[in-house]
CSV table of C-alpha atoms and ligand atoms in Angstrom, one decimal:
chain,number,residue,atom,x,y,z
A,1,MET,CA,7.7,39.8,-29.0
A,2,ILE,CA,4.8,39.1,-26.7
A,3,LYS,CA,1.5,38.3,-28.6
A,4,VAL,CA,-1.5,39.7,-26.8
A,5,LEU,CA,-5.0,38.6,-27.8
A,6,TYR,CA,-7.4,41.5,-27.1
A,7,ILE,CA,-10.9,40.1,-26.9
A,8,ASP,CA,-13.2,43.1,-27.4
A,9,CYS,CA,-16.8,42.7,-26.2
A,10,CYS,CA,-17.5,46.4,-25.9
A,11,ILE,CA,-20.9,46.1,-27.6
A,12,ARG,CA,-21.7,49.9,-27.6
A,13,GLY,CA,-18.6,50.5,-29.7
A,14,GLU,CA,-17.5,54.2,-29.7
A,15,GLN,CA,-20.0,54.9,-26.8
A,16,SER,CA,-18.6,52.2,-24.6
A,17,ARG,CA,-16.8,53.3,-21.4
A,18,THR,CA,-15.3,49.9,-21.1
A,19,ARG,CA,-13.6,50.5,-24.5
A,20,THR,CA,-12.2,53.8,-23.1
A,21,LEU,CA,-10.8,51.7,-20.2
A,22,SER,CA,-9.3,49.0,-22.5
A,23,GLN,CA,-7.9,51.7,-24.8
A,24,ALA,CA,-6.0,53.2,-21.9
A,25,PHE,CA,-4.6,49.8,-21.0
A,26,LEU,CA,-3.6,48.8,-24.5
A,27,GLU,CA,-2.1,52.2,-25.4
A,28,VAL,CA,0.5,51.9,-22.6
A,29,LEU,CA,1.1,48.3,-23.5
A,30,GLY,CA,1.6,49.2,-27.1
A,31,LYS,CA,4.2,51.9,-26.2
A,32,ARG,CA,6.3,49.4,-24.4
A,33,GLY,CA,7.5,48.1,-27.7
A,34,ASN,CA,7.6,44.4,-27.0
A,35,PHE,CA,3.9,43.6,-27.3
A,36,ILE,CA,1.9,42.8,-30.5
A,37,ILE,CA,-1.8,43.3,-30.1
A,38,ASP,CA,-4.2,41.1,-32.0
A,39,HIS,CA,-7.7,42.7,-31.8
A,40,LEU,CA,-10.6,40.3,-31.9
A,41,SER,CA,-13.9,42.2,-32.0
A,42,LEU,CA,-16.6,39.8,-31.0
A,43,MET,CA,-19.2,42.1,-32.5
A,44,GLU,CA,-17.8,41.3,-35.9
A,45,GLU,CA,-17.6,37.5,-35.5
A,46,PRO,CA,-20.2,35.0,-36.6
A,47,LEU,CA,-20.4,33.5,-33.1
A,48,VAL,CA,-23.1,30.9,-32.6
A,49,PRO,CA,-24.2,29.3,-29.3
A,50,LEU,CA,-23.8,25.6,-28.8
A,51,ALA,CA,-27.3,24.2,-29.7
A,52,GLY,CA,-28.9,22.1,-32.3
A,53,ASP,CA,-26.8,21.0,-35.4
A,54,PHE,CA,-24.0,23.3,-34.3
A,55,PHE,CA,-23.7,21.4,-31.0
A,56,LEU,CA,-24.0,18.0,-32.8
A,57,GLN,CA,-21.3,18.9,-35.2
A,58,ARG,CA,-19.0,19.7,-32.4
A,59,GLU,CA,-19.6,16.3,-30.7
A,60,LYS,CA,-18.9,14.5,-33.9
A,61,LEU,CA,-15.7,16.4,-34.6
A,62,LEU,CA,-14.4,15.8,-31.1
A,63,GLU,CA,-15.3,12.2,-31.3
A,64,GLU,CA,-13.3,11.9,-34.6
A,65,GLY,CA,-10.4,14.0,-33.2
A,66,THR,CA,-10.8,16.6,-36.0
A,67,LEU,CA,-9.4,19.5,-34.1
A,68,ASP,CA,-8.2,21.4,-37.2
A,69,HIS,CA,-11.8,22.1,-38.3
A,70,PRO,CA,-12.3,25.9,-39.0
A,71,ARG,CA,-15.0,26.2,-36.3
A,72,PHE,CA,-12.2,25.6,-33.6
A,73,ARG,CA,-10.2,28.7,-34.8
A,74,TYR,CA,-11.2,30.7,-31.7
A,75,ALA,CA,-9.9,27.9,-29.4
A,76,HIS,CA,-6.6,27.7,-31.4
A,77,GLN,CA,-6.1,31.4,-31.4
A,78,PHE,CA,-6.8,31.6,-27.6
A,79,ALA,CA,-4.5,28.7,-26.8
A,80,LYS,CA,-1.6,30.2,-28.7
A,81,ALA,CA,-1.7,33.7,-27.3
A,82,ASP,CA,1.1,34.8,-24.9
A,83,ARG,CA,-1.3,37.1,-23.0
A,84,ILE,CA,-5.0,37.8,-23.0
A,85,VAL,CA,-7.0,41.0,-22.4
A,86,VAL,CA,-10.8,40.8,-22.2
A,87,ALA,CA,-12.9,43.9,-22.2
A,88,ALA,CA,-16.7,43.7,-21.5
A,89,PRO,CA,-19.3,45.7,-19.7
A,90,PHE,CA,-21.2,44.4,-16.6
A,91,TRP,CA,-24.5,43.2,-17.9
A,92,ASP,CA,-27.2,41.4,-15.8
A,93,LEU,CA,-24.8,40.9,-12.9
A,94,SER,CA,-22.2,39.2,-15.2
A,95,VAL,CA,-21.0,39.8,-18.8
A,96,PRO,CA,-22.9,40.0,-22.1
A,97,ALA,CA,-24.0,36.7,-23.5
A,98,LEU,CA,-21.8,37.3,-26.6
A,99,LEU,CA,-18.7,36.8,-24.4
A,100,LYS,CA,-20.1,33.7,-22.9
A,101,ILE,CA,-20.8,32.3,-26.4
A,102,TYR,CA,-17.2,33.2,-27.3
A,103,PHE,CA,-16.0,31.1,-24.4
A,104,GLU,CA,-18.3,28.2,-25.4
A,105,ASN,CA,-16.3,28.2,-28.6
A,106,VAL,CA,-12.9,28.6,-26.8
A,107,CYS,CA,-13.4,25.7,-24.3
A,108,VAL,CA,-12.5,22.7,-26.5
A,109,GLN,CA,-11.0,19.5,-25.1
A,110,GLY,CA,-7.7,18.8,-26.7
A,111,ILE,CA,-7.1,22.5,-27.7
A,112,THR,CA,-7.6,24.7,-24.6
A,113,PHE,CA,-8.0,22.1,-21.9
A,114,ASP,CA,-7.7,18.3,-21.5
A,115,CYS,CA,-8.5,15.6,-19.0
A,116,ASP,CA,-6.2,13.3,-17.2
A,117,THR,CA,-7.9,9.9,-17.8
A,118,GLU,CA,-5.9,8.4,-14.8
A,119,ASN,CA,-7.5,10.6,-12.1
A,120,GLY,CA,-10.2,12.5,-14.0
A,121,SER,CA,-8.7,15.9,-13.3
A,122,LEU,CA,-9.0,18.7,-15.9
A,123,TYR,CA,-6.1,20.9,-16.8
A,124,GLY,CA,-5.5,23.9,-19.1
A,125,LEU,CA,-3.5,23.8,-22.3
A,126,CYS,CA,-3.2,27.5,-22.9
A,127,ARG,CA,0.1,29.1,-23.4
A,128,ALA,CA,-0.7,32.5,-21.9
A,129,ASP,CA,0.7,33.3,-18.5
A,130,LYS,CA,-1.6,36.3,-17.7
A,131,LEU,CA,-5.2,37.4,-18.4
A,132,CYS,CA,-6.5,40.9,-17.7
A,133,PHE,CA,-10.2,41.6,-17.5
A,134,LEU,CA,-11.5,45.2,-17.8
A,135,THR,CA,-15.1,46.1,-17.1
A,136,THR,CA,-17.4,49.0,-16.2
A,137,ARG,CA,-20.5,48.7,-14.0
A,138,GLY,CA,-23.6,50.9,-13.8
A,139,GLY,CA,-24.1,50.2,-10.1
A,140,THR,CA,-21.7,49.6,-7.2
A,141,TYR,CA,-20.7,46.0,-7.0
A,142,ASN,CA,-17.2,46.1,-5.5
A,143,ASP,CA,-16.9,43.0,-3.1
A,144,SER,CA,-20.5,42.1,-3.8
A,145,PRO,CA,-21.4,38.4,-4.1
A,146,LEU,CA,-23.9,39.5,-6.8
A,147,GLU,CA,-21.0,40.4,-9.1
A,148,THR,CA,-20.6,37.2,-11.1
A,149,GLY,CA,-18.7,38.6,-14.1
A,150,ILE,CA,-15.2,38.8,-12.5
A,151,PRO,CA,-15.4,35.3,-10.8
A,152,MET,CA,-16.5,33.7,-14.0
A,153,ILE,CA,-13.7,35.2,-16.1
A,154,ARG,CA,-11.2,34.3,-13.3
A,155,ASN,CA,-12.4,30.7,-13.1
A,156,LEU,CA,-12.3,30.3,-16.8
A,157,SER,CA,-8.8,31.7,-16.9
A,158,LEU,CA,-7.6,29.2,-14.2
A,159,PHE,CA,-9.5,26.4,-15.9
A,160,LEU,CA,-7.8,27.0,-19.2
A,161,GLY,CA,-4.3,27.1,-17.5
A,162,ILE,CA,-3.7,30.8,-17.1
A,163,ASP,CA,-2.7,31.2,-13.5
A,164,HIS,CA,-2.3,35.0,-13.2
A,165,PHE,CA,-5.5,37.0,-13.3
A,166,ASP,CA,-5.8,40.8,-13.1
A,167,TRP,CA,-9.0,42.9,-13.3
A,168,ILE,CA,-10.0,46.6,-13.2
A,169,ALA,CA,-13.5,47.8,-12.8
A,170,ALA,CA,-15.0,51.3,-13.1
A,171,ASP,CA,-17.8,51.0,-10.6
A,172,GLY,CA,-21.1,52.9,-10.3
A,173,VAL,CA,-20.9,54.8,-13.6
A,174,ASP,CA,-24.6,55.1,-14.0
A,175,LEU,CA,-25.4,56.3,-10.4
A,176,LEU,CA,-24.5,59.9,-11.0
A,177,LEU,CA,-23.1,60.2,-7.6
A,178,GLU,CA,-19.9,61.3,-9.4
A,179,PRO,CA,-19.5,62.3,-13.0
A,180,PRO,CA,-19.1,59.0,-15.0
A,181,GLU,CA,-16.1,60.4,-16.9
A,182,LEU,CA,-14.3,60.9,-13.6
A,183,ILE,CA,-14.9,57.3,-12.5
A,184,VAL,CA,-13.8,56.0,-15.9
A,185,LYS,CA,-10.7,58.2,-15.8
A,186,ARG,CA,-9.7,57.0,-12.4
A,187,ALA,CA,-10.0,53.4,-13.5
A,188,ALA,CA,-8.2,54.2,-16.8
A,189,THR,CA,-5.3,55.5,-14.7
A,190,GLN,CA,-5.3,52.3,-12.7
A,191,ALA,CA,-5.3,50.4,-16.0
A,192,GLN,CA,-2.3,52.4,-17.3
A,193,HIS,CA,-0.3,51.7,-14.1
A,194,LEU,CA,-1.1,48.0,-14.5
A,195,ALA,CA,-0.1,48.0,-18.2
A,196,ALA,CA,3.2,49.6,-17.4
A,197,LYS,CA,4.3,46.6,-15.4
A,198,TRP,CA,2.1,43.8,-16.8
B,1,LIG,C1,-28.2,45.2,-21.2
B,1,LIG,C2,-27.6,45.9,-20.0
B,1,LIG,C3,-27.5,45.2,-18.8
B,1,LIG,C4,-26.9,45.9,-17.7
B,1,LIG,N1,-26.9,45.2,-16.5
B,1,LIG,C5,-26.4,45.9,-15.4
B,1,LIG,C6,-26.4,45.2,-14.2
B,1,LIG,O1,-26.9,44.1,-14.0
B,1,LIG,N2,-26.0,45.9,-13.1
B,1,LIG,C7,-25.4,47.2,-13.2
B,1,LIG,O2,-24.9,47.7,-12.2
B,1,LIG,N3,-25.4,47.8,-14.4
B,1,LIG,C8,-25.9,47.1,-15.5
B,1,LIG,N4,-25.8,47.8,-16.8
B,1,LIG,C9,-25.1,49.1,-16.9
B,1,LIG,C10,-23.7,48.9,-17.4
B,1,LIG,O3,-23.0,48.0,-16.6
B,1,LIG,C11,-23.0,50.2,-17.5
B,1,LIG,O4,-23.8,51.2,-18.1
B,1,LIG,C12,-21.7,50.0,-18.2
B,1,LIG,O5,-20.8,51.2,-18.0
B,1,LIG,C13,-21.8,49.8,-19.7
B,1,LIG,O6,-20.6,49.7,-20.3
B,1,LIG,P1,-20.3,50.3,-21.7
B,1,LIG,O7,-20.3,51.8,-21.6
B,1,LIG,O8,-18.9,49.8,-22.0
B,1,LIG,O9,-21.3,49.7,-22.6
B,1,LIG,C14,-26.4,47.2,-17.8
B,1,LIG,C15,-26.4,47.8,-19.1
B,1,LIG,C16,-27.0,47.1,-20.2
B,1,LIG,C17,-27.0,47.9,-21.5
């Protein structure tokens, strides 16, 4: 069985169009029979940004090499997954801060990445071979340099050792040039096709 970690950052919950997109992807994946989906809803997690005592505790634990501390559970879970799916809306030209905070907690030296002390190069330690990022955007940002969500997730994926990156975006859902449901449906169909061969 292939263990998929589904990182759900669809903050608007049932209202979320990004969730509709991710459900389309995960439904097809689930029907294939050889995938187990582990749903991590970031909205229900006590995620804390790295600052103050929380930051200092991390420094101390890393210095001691205490990598089995409960606060590193997100990093261990991420590192062990066979595949990763991330769903998040496009906010302020990128992703919600909640997802960034999650990645702050995932990027832990010795768990999800490490450093070659001989030449100073960094390399990923994660088991997953593929990461798929699903998003929906209010405006049109296909091929725009202002779109910094997809590049950030792609770069984090590569940094953590996951070489294959896929993404699907429903673009321009708030512009009312087309019914938003139609745009999301089109992207959901793309997501289903990807899931069938992913
Ligand atoms: C806080 C916030 C910030 C947003 N920032 C942008 C933005 O920078 N550019 C854009 O095109 N749309 C932006 N949007 C619109 C969302 O990208 C769009 O409505 C998206 O479909 C929301 O996804 P959801 O339905 O999954 O919540 C923003 C929406 C919110 C609530």
